[in-house]
Coordinates of C-alpha atoms in Angstrom, one line a residue:
M19 CA -122.0 -18.5 -13.5
S20 CA -120.6 -21.3 -15.7
A21 CA -118.1 -20.8 -18.5
E22 CA -117.4 -24.3 -19.9
S23 CA -116.1 -23.0 -23.2
G24 CA -115.1 -19.8 -25.0
N25 CA -112.1 -18.4 -26.8
L26 CA -111.8 -15.7 -24.1
Q27 CA -112.7 -16.8 -20.5
L28 CA -112.9 -15.0 -17.2
R29 CA -113.1 -17.6 -14.4
D30 CA -114.0 -16.7 -10.7
L31 CA -112.4 -13.3 -11.2
R32 CA -112.0 -11.2 -8.0
V33 CA -110.7 -7.7 -7.8
E34 CA -110.2 -5.6 -4.7
L35 CA -109.5 -1.8 -4.4
D36 CA -107.7 -0.2 -1.5
A37 CA -109.8 2.8 -0.7
E38 CA -110.1 5.2 2.3
S39 CA -113.3 3.5 3.3
G40 CA -111.6 0.1 3.4
V41 CA -111.1 -2.8 0.9
V42 CA -113.7 -2.6 -1.9
R43 CA -114.5 -5.9 -3.5
A44 CA -115.3 -4.5 -6.9
I45 CA -115.6 -7.9 -8.6
D46 CA -116.5 -10.9 -6.6
G47 CA -116.3 -14.3 -8.3
L48 CA -117.2 -13.2 -11.9
T49 CA -117.3 -15.9 -14.6
L50 CA -118.1 -15.5 -18.2
A51 CA -116.9 -16.8 -21.6
I52 CA -116.9 -15.1 -25.1
D53 CA -116.4 -16.8 -28.5
R54 CA -114.8 -15.3 -31.6
G55 CA -117.6 -13.8 -33.7
E56 CA -120.0 -13.5 -30.7
T57 CA -121.4 -10.4 -29.0
F58 CA -121.7 -10.8 -25.2
A59 CA -123.4 -7.9 -23.4
L60 CA -122.6 -7.0 -19.8
V61 CA -125.3 -4.7 -18.4
G62 CA -126.1 -3.2 -14.9
E63 CA -126.1 -0.1 -12.9
S64 CA -123.2 2.4 -12.5
G65 CA -120.9 1.2 -9.8
C66 CA -121.8 -2.5 -10.2
G67 CA -118.4 -3.5 -11.6
K68 CA -118.9 -3.5 -15.4
S69 CA -116.1 -1.2 -16.3
M70 CA -113.8 -2.7 -13.5
T71 CA -114.3 -6.0 -15.2
A72 CA -113.1 -4.6 -18.5
L73 CA -110.1 -2.9 -16.8
A74 CA -109.2 -6.2 -15.1
L75 CA -109.4 -8.1 -18.3
M76 CA -107.0 -5.6 -20.0
R77 CA -104.8 -5.4 -16.9
L78 CA -105.4 -1.7 -16.7
L79 CA -106.6 -1.5 -13.1
P80 CA -105.8 1.7 -11.2
E81 CA -102.8 1.7 -8.8
N82 CA -105.0 0.8 -5.8
G83 CA -106.5 -2.2 -7.7
L84 CA -105.5 -5.8 -7.4
V85 CA -106.7 -9.1 -8.9
T86 CA -107.0 -11.3 -5.8
G87 CA -108.3 -14.5 -7.5
G88 CA -109.4 -16.2 -10.7
D89 CA -107.8 -16.1 -14.1
V90 CA -108.3 -14.7 -17.6
M91 CA -107.7 -17.2 -20.4
L92 CA -107.1 -16.3 -24.1
D93 CA -106.8 -18.8 -26.9
D94 CA -103.4 -19.0 -28.4
P95 CA -103.8 -18.7 -32.2
S96 CA -100.4 -20.4 -32.9
Q97 CA -101.2 -23.5 -30.8
R98 CA -104.6 -25.0 -31.3
G99 CA -106.3 -25.8 -28.0
Q100 CA -103.8 -23.9 -25.9
R101 CA -104.7 -21.0 -23.8
T102 CA -102.7 -18.2 -22.3
D103 CA -103.4 -16.8 -18.8
L104 CA -103.3 -13.1 -19.3
L105 CA -102.9 -12.4 -15.6
G106 CA -99.6 -14.3 -15.7
L107 CA -98.0 -12.5 -18.6
P108 CA -95.1 -10.0 -18.1
E109 CA -96.1 -6.4 -18.9
A110 CA -94.0 -6.4 -22.1
A111 CA -96.0 -9.4 -23.4
M112 CA -99.3 -8.0 -22.3
R113 CA -98.6 -4.8 -24.3
Q114 CA -98.6 -7.1 -27.4
V115 CA -102.0 -8.5 -26.4
R116 CA -103.6 -5.1 -25.9
G117 CA -104.6 -3.5 -29.1
R118 CA -103.7 -6.4 -31.4
R119 CA -105.5 -9.3 -29.7
I120 CA -107.9 -7.4 -27.5
G121 CA -108.8 -3.8 -28.2
M122 CA -110.8 -1.6 -25.9
I123 CA -113.1 1.4 -26.4
F124 CA -113.3 3.5 -23.2
Q125 CA -116.4 5.2 -21.9
E126 CA -115.0 8.8 -21.8
P127 CA -113.2 9.9 -24.9
S128 CA -111.8 13.1 -23.2
T129 CA -109.7 10.9 -20.9
S130 CA -108.6 8.5 -23.6
L131 CA -107.3 10.9 -26.3
N132 CA -104.0 12.7 -25.9
P133 CA -105.0 16.4 -25.9
V134 CA -101.6 17.5 -27.3
M135 CA -101.4 15.1 -30.2
R136 CA -103.3 15.4 -33.4
I137 CA -106.0 12.7 -33.8
G138 CA -104.3 11.4 -36.9
D139 CA -101.0 10.9 -35.1
Q140 CA -102.8 8.9 -32.4
I141 CA -104.5 6.6 -35.0
V142 CA -101.3 6.2 -37.0
E143 CA -99.4 5.3 -33.8
A144 CA -101.9 2.5 -33.1
I145 CA -101.7 1.2 -36.7
E146 CA -97.9 1.2 -36.8
T147 CA -97.7 -0.4 -33.4
H148 CA -100.0 -3.4 -34.2
T149 CA -99.8 -3.8 -38.0
A150 CA -97.1 -3.9 -40.7
L151 CA -98.2 -0.5 -42.2
R152 CA -95.9 2.4 -42.0
G153 CA -95.8 6.1 -43.1
A154 CA -98.1 7.2 -45.9
A155 CA -99.8 3.8 -45.9
A156 CA -100.6 4.0 -42.2
R157 CA -101.9 7.6 -42.7
A158 CA -104.1 6.5 -45.6
K159 CA -105.5 3.7 -43.3
A160 CA -106.2 6.2 -40.6
I161 CA -108.1 8.4 -43.0
D162 CA -110.1 5.4 -44.2
W163 CA -111.1 4.5 -40.6
L164 CA -112.1 8.1 -39.8
K165 CA -114.3 7.9 -42.9
R166 CA -115.8 4.6 -41.8
V167 CA -116.8 5.8 -38.4
G168 CA -118.5 8.9 -39.9
I169 CA -116.1 11.8 -39.4
P170 CA -116.8 14.4 -42.1
E171 CA -113.9 15.6 -44.3
P172 CA -111.4 13.1 -42.8
E173 CA -108.6 14.2 -45.1
R174 CA -108.7 17.6 -43.3
R175 CA -109.8 16.7 -39.9
I176 CA -107.1 14.1 -39.4
D177 CA -104.7 16.9 -38.5
E178 CA -107.0 18.5 -35.9
Y179 CA -106.6 18.2 -32.1
P180 CA -109.3 16.5 -29.9
F181 CA -110.5 19.8 -28.4
R182 CA -111.8 20.9 -31.8
M183 CA -114.3 18.0 -31.9
S184 CA -117.6 17.5 -30.2
G185 CA -118.1 14.7 -27.6
G186 CA -119.6 12.4 -30.2
Q187 CA -116.9 13.0 -32.7
K188 CA -114.1 12.3 -30.1
Q189 CA -115.9 9.0 -29.4
R190 CA -115.8 8.1 -33.1
V191 CA -112.1 9.0 -33.2
M192 CA -111.4 6.7 -30.3
I193 CA -113.4 3.9 -32.0
A194 CA -111.4 4.4 -35.2
M195 CA -108.2 4.2 -33.3
T196 CA -109.2 0.9 -31.6
L197 CA -110.6 -0.8 -34.6
A198 CA -107.7 0.2 -36.9
A199 CA -105.6 -2.6 -35.4
E200 CA -108.4 -5.1 -36.2
P201 CA -108.3 -7.0 -32.9
D202 CA -109.6 -10.5 -32.3
F203 CA -111.6 -9.3 -29.4
L204 CA -113.1 -5.9 -28.6
V205 CA -114.0 -4.7 -25.2
A206 CA -116.5 -1.8 -25.8
D207 CA -117.3 0.2 -22.6
E208 CA -120.3 2.3 -23.6
P209 CA -119.1 2.7 -27.2
T210 CA -122.1 4.6 -28.4
T211 CA -123.0 6.6 -25.4
A212 CA -122.0 10.0 -26.9
L213 CA -123.2 9.3 -30.4
D214 CA -126.5 10.4 -32.1
V215 CA -128.7 7.7 -33.4
T216 CA -127.5 7.8 -37.1
I217 CA -123.8 7.5 -36.2
Q218 CA -124.7 4.9 -33.5
A219 CA -126.4 2.9 -36.3
Q220 CA -123.3 3.3 -38.5
I221 CA -121.0 2.2 -35.7
L222 CA -123.1 -0.8 -34.8
D223 CA -123.3 -1.8 -38.4
L224 CA -119.5 -1.5 -38.6
L225 CA -119.0 -3.7 -35.6
R226 CA -121.3 -6.3 -37.1
D227 CA -119.3 -6.2 -40.4
L228 CA -116.0 -6.6 -38.6
Q229 CA -117.4 -9.5 -36.7
R230 CA -118.3 -11.2 -40.0
E231 CA -115.0 -10.3 -41.6
H232 CA -112.6 -11.1 -38.8
R233 CA -114.7 -13.3 -36.4
M234 CA -114.2 -10.6 -33.8
G235 CA -115.6 -11.3 -30.3
L236 CA -117.3 -8.4 -28.7
L237 CA -117.8 -7.7 -25.0
L238 CA -120.3 -5.0 -25.1
I239 CA -120.7 -3.0 -21.8
T240 CA -123.7 -0.7 -22.1
H241 CA -126.9 0.6 -20.4
D242 CA -128.8 0.9 -23.7
L243 CA -131.0 -2.2 -23.6
A244 CA -132.3 -1.5 -27.1
V245 CA -128.8 -1.7 -28.5
V246 CA -128.2 -4.9 -26.5
S247 CA -131.4 -6.5 -27.9
G248 CA -130.3 -5.7 -31.5
M249 CA -126.6 -6.7 -31.1
A250 CA -126.0 -9.3 -28.5
Q251 CA -126.4 -13.1 -28.7
R252 CA -126.0 -13.4 -24.9
V253 CA -126.6 -11.0 -22.0
A254 CA -125.2 -11.0 -18.5
L255 CA -126.8 -8.8 -15.8
M256 CA -124.4 -7.6 -13.2
Y257 CA -125.1 -6.2 -9.7
A258 CA -122.8 -5.3 -6.8
G259 CA -119.8 -7.1 -8.3
Q260 CA -121.6 -10.3 -9.3
I261 CA -123.4 -11.6 -12.3
I262 CA -126.9 -12.3 -11.2
E263 CA -128.5 -13.5 -14.5
V264 CA -127.1 -14.7 -17.8
A265 CA -129.1 -15.9 -20.8
E266 CA -129.5 -15.9 -24.5
A267 CA -130.6 -12.4 -25.5
A268 CA -134.0 -13.5 -26.9
E269 CA -134.8 -15.3 -23.6
F270 CA -133.5 -12.5 -21.4
F271 CA -135.8 -9.8 -23.0
S272 CA -138.9 -12.0 -23.4
A273 CA -138.7 -13.7 -20.0
P274 CA -136.3 -12.2 -17.6
K275 CA -136.2 -14.1 -14.3
H276 CA -134.4 -12.0 -11.7
P277 CA -136.5 -9.2 -10.1
Y278 CA -133.8 -6.7 -10.9
A279 CA -133.9 -7.6 -14.6
Q280 CA -137.7 -7.3 -14.6
A281 CA -137.5 -3.9 -13.0
L282 CA -134.8 -2.6 -15.4
L283 CA -137.0 -3.4 -18.4
R284 CA -140.0 -1.6 -16.8
A285 CA -137.8 1.5 -16.2
L286 CA -137.4 2.2 -19.9
P287 CA -138.9 5.5 -21.0
A288 CA -141.4 5.5 -23.9
A289 CA -144.3 7.5 -25.4
D290 CA -146.9 5.2 -23.8
R291 CA -145.6 6.1 -20.3
R292 CA -145.9 9.9 -20.7
G293 CA -147.7 11.3 -17.6
L294 CA -146.6 8.2 -15.5
P295 CA -143.7 8.0 -13.2
L296 CA -141.1 5.5 -14.5
E297 CA -140.7 2.4 -12.3
A298 CA -137.3 3.6 -11.0
I299 CA -135.6 1.1 -8.6
A300 CA -135.4 2.7 -5.1
G301 CA -131.9 3.1 -3.5
T302 CA -128.5 2.5 -5.0
V303 CA -126.0 -0.2 -5.4
P304 CA -124.7 -1.1 -1.9
P305 CA -121.2 -0.1 -0.9
L306 CA -118.8 -3.0 -1.8
W307 CA -116.5 -2.6 1.2
Q308 CA -119.1 -4.3 3.3
R309 CA -119.4 -8.1 3.7
F310 CA -122.7 -9.6 2.4
D311 CA -124.5 -12.2 4.5
G312 CA -127.5 -12.5 2.1
C313 CA -128.8 -11.3 -1.3
R314 CA -127.2 -8.0 -2.3
F315 CA -130.4 -6.8 -4.1
A316 CA -132.7 -7.7 -1.2
P317 CA -133.0 -4.2 0.3
R318 CA -134.3 -2.8 -3.1
C319 CA -136.2 -5.9 -4.2
A320 CA -140.0 -5.9 -4.5
K321 CA -140.1 -9.7 -4.3
A322 CA -137.7 -10.1 -1.3
M323 CA -138.7 -12.9 1.1
A324 CA -138.1 -12.9 4.8
H325 CA -134.8 -15.0 4.6
C326 CA -133.3 -13.1 1.6
P327 CA -131.3 -10.6 3.7
G328 CA -129.6 -13.4 5.6
T329 CA -129.1 -16.1 3.0
L330 CA -126.6 -16.1 0.1
P331 CA -128.5 -16.9 -3.1
P332 CA -127.2 -19.8 -5.1
V333 CA -126.7 -19.8 -8.9
V334 CA -129.7 -21.8 -10.3
K335 CA -129.5 -23.2 -13.8
L336 CA -132.9 -22.9 -15.3
T337 CA -132.2 -24.1 -18.9
A338 CA -129.1 -24.6 -20.9
G339 CA -127.5 -21.2 -21.1
H340 CA -129.9 -19.5 -18.7
E341 CA -128.8 -19.1 -15.1
V342 CA -130.0 -16.8 -12.3
R343 CA -128.6 -16.0 -8.8
C344 CA -131.8 -15.7 -6.8
L345 CA -133.5 -17.4 -3.9
L346 CA -136.9 -17.3 -5.7
Y347 CA -135.7 -20.1 -7.9
A348 CA -134.0 -22.2 -5.2
P349 CA -136.0 -25.2 -3.9
G350 CA -138.9 -23.8 -2.0
G351 CA -138.1 -20.2 -3.0
D352 CA -141.4 -19.3 -4.5
A353 CA -143.4 -20.4 -1.4
G354 CA -144.5 -18.5 1.6
P355 CA -146.7 -15.4 2.2
A356 CA -143.8 -13.0 2.1
A357 CA -143.1 -13.9 -1.5
A358 CA -146.8 -13.8 -2.5
S359 CA -147.4 -10.4 -0.9
K360 CA -144.5 -8.8 -2.8
A361 CA -144.9 -10.7 -6.1
Q362 CA -146.4 -7.7 -8.0
M363 CA -144.8 -4.4 -8.5
P364 CA -147.2 -1.5 -7.8
T365 CA -149.0 -0.2 -10.8
P366 CA -147.8 3.4 -11.5
Q367 CA -150.5 6.0 -11.3
P368 CA -150.6 9.1 -13.6
S369 CA -148.8 12.0 -12.0
A370 CA -150.4 15.4 -11.7
A371 CA -150.6 17.3 -14.9
R372 CA -147.6 19.5 -15.6
P373 CA -148.2 23.2 -16.1
E374 CA -148.9 23.8 -19.7
G375 CA -148.0 27.2 -21.0
A376 CA -150.9 28.8 -22.6
A377 CA -150.7 29.9 -26.1
S378 CA -151.1 33.6 -25.1
E379 CA -148.5 33.4 -22.3
A380 CA -145.2 35.0 -23.0
P381 CA -142.4 32.4 -23.4
L382 CA -139.8 32.0 -20.7
L383 CA -137.1 31.8 -23.4
D384 CA -137.4 33.2 -26.9
V385 CA -134.5 32.6 -29.2
Q386 CA -134.6 34.7 -32.4
N387 CA -132.4 34.2 -35.4
L388 CA -129.4 32.9 -33.4
C389 CA -126.1 32.8 -35.2
V390 CA -122.8 31.6 -33.8
R391 CA -119.7 32.1 -35.8
F392 CA -116.3 30.7 -34.8
P393 CA -113.1 32.2 -36.3
I394 CA -110.9 29.9 -38.4
R395 CA -107.2 30.5 -37.6
S396 CA -104.2 29.4 -39.6
G397 CA -100.5 30.0 -40.0
L398 CA -97.7 30.4 -37.4
L399 CA -99.4 33.5 -35.9
Q400 CA -102.8 32.0 -35.9
R401 CA -104.4 34.8 -37.8
T402 CA -108.1 34.7 -38.5
T403 CA -108.6 33.7 -42.2
G404 CA -112.3 33.1 -42.1
Y405 CA -115.4 32.1 -40.1
F406 CA -117.3 28.9 -39.5
D407 CA -121.1 29.2 -39.0
A408 CA -121.8 26.6 -36.3
V409 CA -125.4 27.9 -35.8
A410 CA -127.1 29.7 -38.7
G411 CA -130.4 31.5 -37.9
V412 CA -131.9 29.3 -35.3
S413 CA -135.3 30.4 -33.7
F414 CA -137.4 28.7 -31.1
S415 CA -139.2 29.4 -27.9
I416 CA -139.8 27.6 -24.6
S417 CA -142.8 28.3 -22.4
P418 CA -142.7 28.2 -18.6
G419 CA -142.8 24.7 -17.2
Q420 CA -142.3 23.1 -20.7
T421 CA -139.6 21.0 -22.3
L422 CA -138.2 21.5 -25.8
A423 CA -136.1 18.6 -27.1
L424 CA -133.3 19.6 -29.5
V425 CA -132.2 16.6 -31.5
G426 CA -129.9 16.0 -34.4
E427 CA -126.6 14.5 -35.4
S428 CA -123.4 15.1 -33.5
G429 CA -121.8 18.3 -34.7
C430 CA -125.0 19.9 -36.0
G431 CA -124.9 22.7 -33.5
K432 CA -127.1 21.5 -30.6
T433 CA -124.5 21.9 -27.8
T434 CA -123.2 25.2 -29.4
T435 CA -126.8 26.5 -29.2
G436 CA -127.1 25.6 -25.5
K437 CA -123.7 27.1 -24.6
A438 CA -124.6 30.3 -26.4
I439 CA -127.8 30.7 -24.4
V440 CA -125.9 30.1 -21.1
Q441 CA -123.4 32.7 -22.2
L442 CA -120.4 30.4 -22.3
L443 CA -119.1 31.5 -25.7
R444 CA -118.4 35.2 -25.0
G445 CA -115.0 36.1 -26.4
V446 CA -114.8 32.7 -28.2
A447 CA -117.3 33.2 -31.0
T448 CA -119.3 35.9 -32.6
L449 CA -123.0 35.9 -31.5
E450 CA -125.8 37.4 -33.4
G451 CA -129.6 37.4 -32.8
K452 CA -131.4 37.4 -29.5
A453 CA -131.9 35.1 -26.6
L454 CA -134.7 36.7 -24.5
L455 CA -135.2 35.3 -21.0
E456 CA -138.4 36.8 -19.7
G457 CA -137.8 39.7 -22.0
R458 CA -134.1 40.3 -21.1
N459 CA -131.7 39.7 -23.9
L460 CA -129.0 37.5 -22.4
F461 CA -126.4 38.7 -25.0
D462 CA -126.6 42.3 -23.6
L463 CA -126.2 41.5 -19.9
N464 CA -123.1 42.2 -17.9
G465 CA -122.0 42.4 -14.2
D466 CA -124.7 41.8 -11.6
A467 CA -127.4 41.4 -14.2
L468 CA -125.4 38.6 -15.9
R469 CA -124.8 36.9 -12.5
T470 CA -128.5 37.0 -11.8
A471 CA -129.2 35.5 -15.2
R472 CA -126.7 32.7 -14.5
R473 CA -128.8 31.7 -11.4
D474 CA -131.9 31.6 -13.6
V475 CA -130.2 29.6 -16.4
Q476 CA -128.0 26.5 -15.6
I477 CA -126.5 23.8 -17.8
I478 CA -125.8 20.1 -17.4
F479 CA -122.8 19.2 -19.6
Q480 CA -122.5 16.1 -21.6
D481 CA -119.1 15.1 -20.3
P482 CA -119.2 15.0 -16.5
F483 CA -115.5 14.3 -16.1
A484 CA -114.5 17.5 -18.0
S485 CA -117.1 19.6 -16.2
L486 CA -116.2 18.8 -12.6
N487 CA -113.1 20.3 -10.9
P488 CA -111.0 17.2 -9.9
R489 CA -109.5 19.1 -7.0
L490 CA -112.8 19.7 -5.1
R491 CA -114.8 17.2 -3.1
V492 CA -118.4 16.7 -4.1
A493 CA -119.7 18.9 -1.2
E494 CA -117.4 21.7 -2.3
L495 CA -118.5 21.3 -5.9
L496 CA -122.1 21.7 -5.0
D497 CA -121.5 24.5 -2.5
E498 CA -119.4 26.5 -4.9
G499 CA -122.3 27.5 -7.1
L500 CA -124.6 28.1 -4.2
A501 CA -122.2 30.4 -2.5
A502 CA -121.5 32.4 -5.7
L503 CA -125.0 32.7 -7.0
Q504 CA -127.0 32.7 -3.7
P505 CA -124.7 34.5 -1.2
D506 CA -127.7 35.2 1.1
L507 CA -127.8 31.6 2.1
D508 CA -125.8 30.7 5.3
A509 CA -123.6 27.6 5.4
A510 CA -126.1 25.5 7.3
T511 CA -128.8 26.2 4.8
R512 CA -126.5 25.4 1.9
R513 CA -125.4 22.2 3.6
A514 CA -129.0 21.0 4.1
R515 CA -129.9 21.8 0.5
I516 CA -126.8 19.9 -0.7
E517 CA -127.7 16.8 1.3
R518 CA -131.3 16.9 0.0
L519 CA -130.0 17.1 -3.6
T520 CA -127.6 14.2 -3.0
D521 CA -130.6 12.1 -2.0
Q522 CA -132.7 13.3 -4.9
V523 CA -130.2 12.3 -7.6
G524 CA -129.5 8.9 -6.1
L525 CA -126.1 9.3 -4.3
R526 CA -125.2 8.2 -0.8
R527 CA -124.4 10.9 1.7
D528 CA -120.8 9.6 2.0
A529 CA -120.3 10.7 -1.6
L530 CA -120.0 14.3 -0.4
G531 CA -116.6 13.7 1.0
R532 CA -115.1 12.1 -2.1
Y533 CA -113.4 13.5 -5.3
P534 CA -114.9 13.1 -8.9
H535 CA -112.3 10.5 -9.9
E536 CA -113.6 8.1 -7.3
F537 CA -116.9 7.7 -9.1
S538 CA -118.1 5.9 -12.2
G539 CA -119.2 7.9 -15.2
G540 CA -122.8 7.6 -14.4
Q541 CA -122.2 8.7 -10.8
R542 CA -120.3 11.8 -11.9
Q543 CA -123.2 12.7 -14.2
R544 CA -125.5 12.6 -11.1
I545 CA -123.2 15.0 -9.4
A546 CA -123.3 17.4 -12.4
I547 CA -127.1 17.2 -12.3
A548 CA -127.2 18.1 -8.6
R549 CA -124.9 21.0 -9.2
A550 CA -127.2 22.5 -11.8
L551 CA -130.3 22.0 -9.7
A552 CA -128.6 23.5 -6.6
V553 CA -129.5 27.2 -7.3
Q554 CA -133.1 26.3 -8.3
P555 CA -133.0 27.8 -11.9
K556 CA -135.9 28.7 -14.1
L557 CA -134.3 27.1 -17.2
I558 CA -131.9 24.2 -17.4
V559 CA -130.0 23.5 -20.6
C560 CA -129.7 19.7 -20.4
D561 CA -126.9 18.5 -22.8
E562 CA -127.3 14.8 -22.9
P563 CA -127.9 14.6 -19.1
T564 CA -128.8 10.9 -19.1
S565 CA -126.4 9.6 -21.8
A566 CA -123.9 8.3 -19.2
L567 CA -126.7 6.7 -17.0
D568 CA -128.0 3.2 -16.9
V569 CA -131.7 2.8 -17.3
S570 CA -132.6 2.5 -13.6
V571 CA -130.7 5.7 -12.7
Q572 CA -132.0 7.4 -15.9
A573 CA -135.6 6.6 -14.7
Q574 CA -134.7 8.2 -11.3
I575 CA -133.4 11.4 -13.0
L576 CA -136.3 11.6 -15.5
N577 CA -138.7 11.3 -12.6
L578 CA -136.8 13.9 -10.7
L579 CA -136.8 16.3 -13.7
R580 CA -140.5 15.9 -14.2
E581 CA -141.3 16.3 -10.6
L582 CA -139.2 19.5 -10.4
Q583 CA -141.0 20.8 -13.4
R584 CA -144.3 20.0 -11.9
E585 CA -143.5 21.6 -8.5
L586 CA -141.2 24.5 -9.6
G587 CA -142.3 25.2 -13.1
V588 CA -138.7 24.9 -14.3
S589 CA -138.3 24.7 -18.1
Y590 CA -135.8 22.5 -20.0
L591 CA -133.9 22.8 -23.3
F592 CA -133.2 19.0 -23.6
I593 CA -130.4 18.2 -26.0
T594 CA -130.4 14.5 -26.6
H595 CA -130.1 11.7 -29.2
N596 CA -132.2 9.3 -27.1
I597 CA -135.6 9.3 -28.9
G598 CA -137.1 7.1 -26.1
V599 CA -136.3 9.9 -23.6
V600 CA -137.7 12.5 -26.1
E601 CA -141.0 10.6 -26.4
Y602 CA -141.3 10.5 -22.6
I603 CA -140.3 13.9 -21.5
A604 CA -140.6 16.5 -24.3
D605 CA -143.6 18.7 -25.1
R606 CA -142.0 20.0 -28.3
I607 CA -139.2 18.9 -30.5
A608 CA -136.8 20.8 -32.8
V609 CA -134.8 18.8 -35.3
M610 CA -131.4 20.4 -36.1
Q611 CA -129.1 19.8 -39.1
R612 CA -125.9 21.7 -40.1
G613 CA -126.7 24.6 -37.8
R614 CA -130.3 25.0 -38.8
I615 CA -133.6 23.8 -37.5
E616 CA -135.2 21.6 -40.2
E617 CA -138.4 20.8 -38.4
Q618 CA -140.2 21.6 -35.1
G619 CA -143.5 21.0 -33.6
T620 CA -145.2 19.1 -30.8
C621 CA -143.8 15.7 -29.8
E622 CA -146.7 13.8 -31.4
E623 CA -146.5 15.8 -34.7
V624 CA -142.7 15.3 -35.2
L625 CA -142.5 11.7 -34.1
S626 CA -145.8 10.4 -35.6
R627 CA -145.9 12.6 -38.8
P628 CA -142.4 13.8 -39.7
Q629 CA -142.4 16.1 -42.7
Q630 CA -138.7 16.3 -43.6
P631 CA -136.6 13.5 -45.0
Y632 CA -133.9 14.2 -42.4
T633 CA -136.3 13.7 -39.5
R634 CA -137.6 10.4 -41.1
M635 CA -134.0 9.2 -41.4
L636 CA -133.3 10.0 -37.8
L637 CA -136.3 8.1 -36.6
A638 CA -135.5 5.1 -38.8
A639 CA -132.1 4.8 -37.1
V640 CA -133.5 4.6 -33.6
P641 CA -132.8 1.2 -32.0
R642 CA -135.8 -0.4 -30.5
L643 CA -136.2 -3.3 -28.1
A644 CA -136.5 -6.4 -30.4
L645 CA -138.4 -8.2 -27.7
L646 CA -140.5 -6.9 -24.8
P647 CA -140.8 -8.6 -21.4
A648 CA -143.7 -10.9 -21.0

């Protein structure tokens, strides 16, 4: 792809990783350019090389990573027309570039914040390192940034540690820490993944304001195409280490050319696709340690021609600024019976109706007046001086085979509600009320009865990195729960189930022998989903299960969850801020604010005729695709 101009340029960048499986060519000839004041979006599936591109740009590659070709050129503000090759700078000079010239927001806040430092100290450190502010002035600036990114009570919370904050709040802290240095360019790797829609809207508005004020260039790495359509001027689609299509955003969304781009847009969940399987793209990104003799997308492409697997596709310039790497657009590429026979994707057919709980049927889960109170400790001896009501009188029910979506802003108590139901807050918080699972109050269970209940109720956590044991291989992670909760299964039966789960969640079999740190964020989330599904539970608490997934894998997971619900009658408490997912999968919706449920009803009632001002505000903040594919 061409990059004739731009204040920040990556030209023919190549990155290799030394792995047990061989040399992984994570980035293979990537070229792009970003101007000051521009938003350039990089999209694609997990494992395609998006995050590796960001790490290479910042020279933060892992120890086994090496840039083997290309360059990264940055305009020198002190010398007009001069550029600096970042790959050639000594590390001391590169540290001055990081933060001040180019900032980065990482995908996983838990791995980016120091757990033993107060959040205020971390932000102040960034401000004092890259600006002239010191002491009280730097602290005041840190408080101002916490306020700007939507942290409540910033004057008090600046002295808290990261573990006291929700996933979305930690993400906001990391954004504040990065933006406090007011860099010329910002590399944002999934910056709004863990944020609810209202805070996401605030952050996106803040980024737009900073671009106007400081002419900040933004490389936006995300799987949220609705965000891309509302933010980006240009879009590059990446696959298997290469950019395969780049275009102006309006043209990309109205007339995508590459078959992969077309399939991605058709995989988006929405209300008009309820009852239909999403058009998930079969298979996964191919392993990058292999050499490619043809098109890398050909094995998954519905429009592949006979010569695609053995012919390297050229980059075809369609219009000024719109390029595509595909044999369909090469001379003679649209001819031949093979292309014609595969030109149309199959039309999805309505799936069999899901079991609908009858009004007279007893609910699977009945939560009555749930209250969760956390102790507030202070002083040298950390004595309890009061209590914080994280959940205050929440009541709802879930019928067998149905999905209740719990939505609301970060910190409103959604995750706490889910953890209380799964019995993960015993000894940590005071629990009141009832959580009746088929008539059994989960709060009263102990011993074998509690172990049985844990098999019936599983949870998928929001942060896959924090929920997976880094010392266990994937096969051991999946086998651990099976062996503990279903001891009657022998090793061979457990292994067969594990391999079947791996296929279902879109991972290759070779993933079973690898550790969590060897996967991308989206791939780790698939492992977490497989672990929850392993014991075949009756109820799964899904805490943002698709927030770290790109749209194609999200479609696979949503199809899988709906199919399991249809076949097994499993129920879901689906905690999410993605309204598109809610429209597609939920039967009922409960809207939560400040520990209380403000409104609940059927999906159609809440989304079409919201009664509460808070619900209307949430829906108004939802990003929508500005343009739909032709």
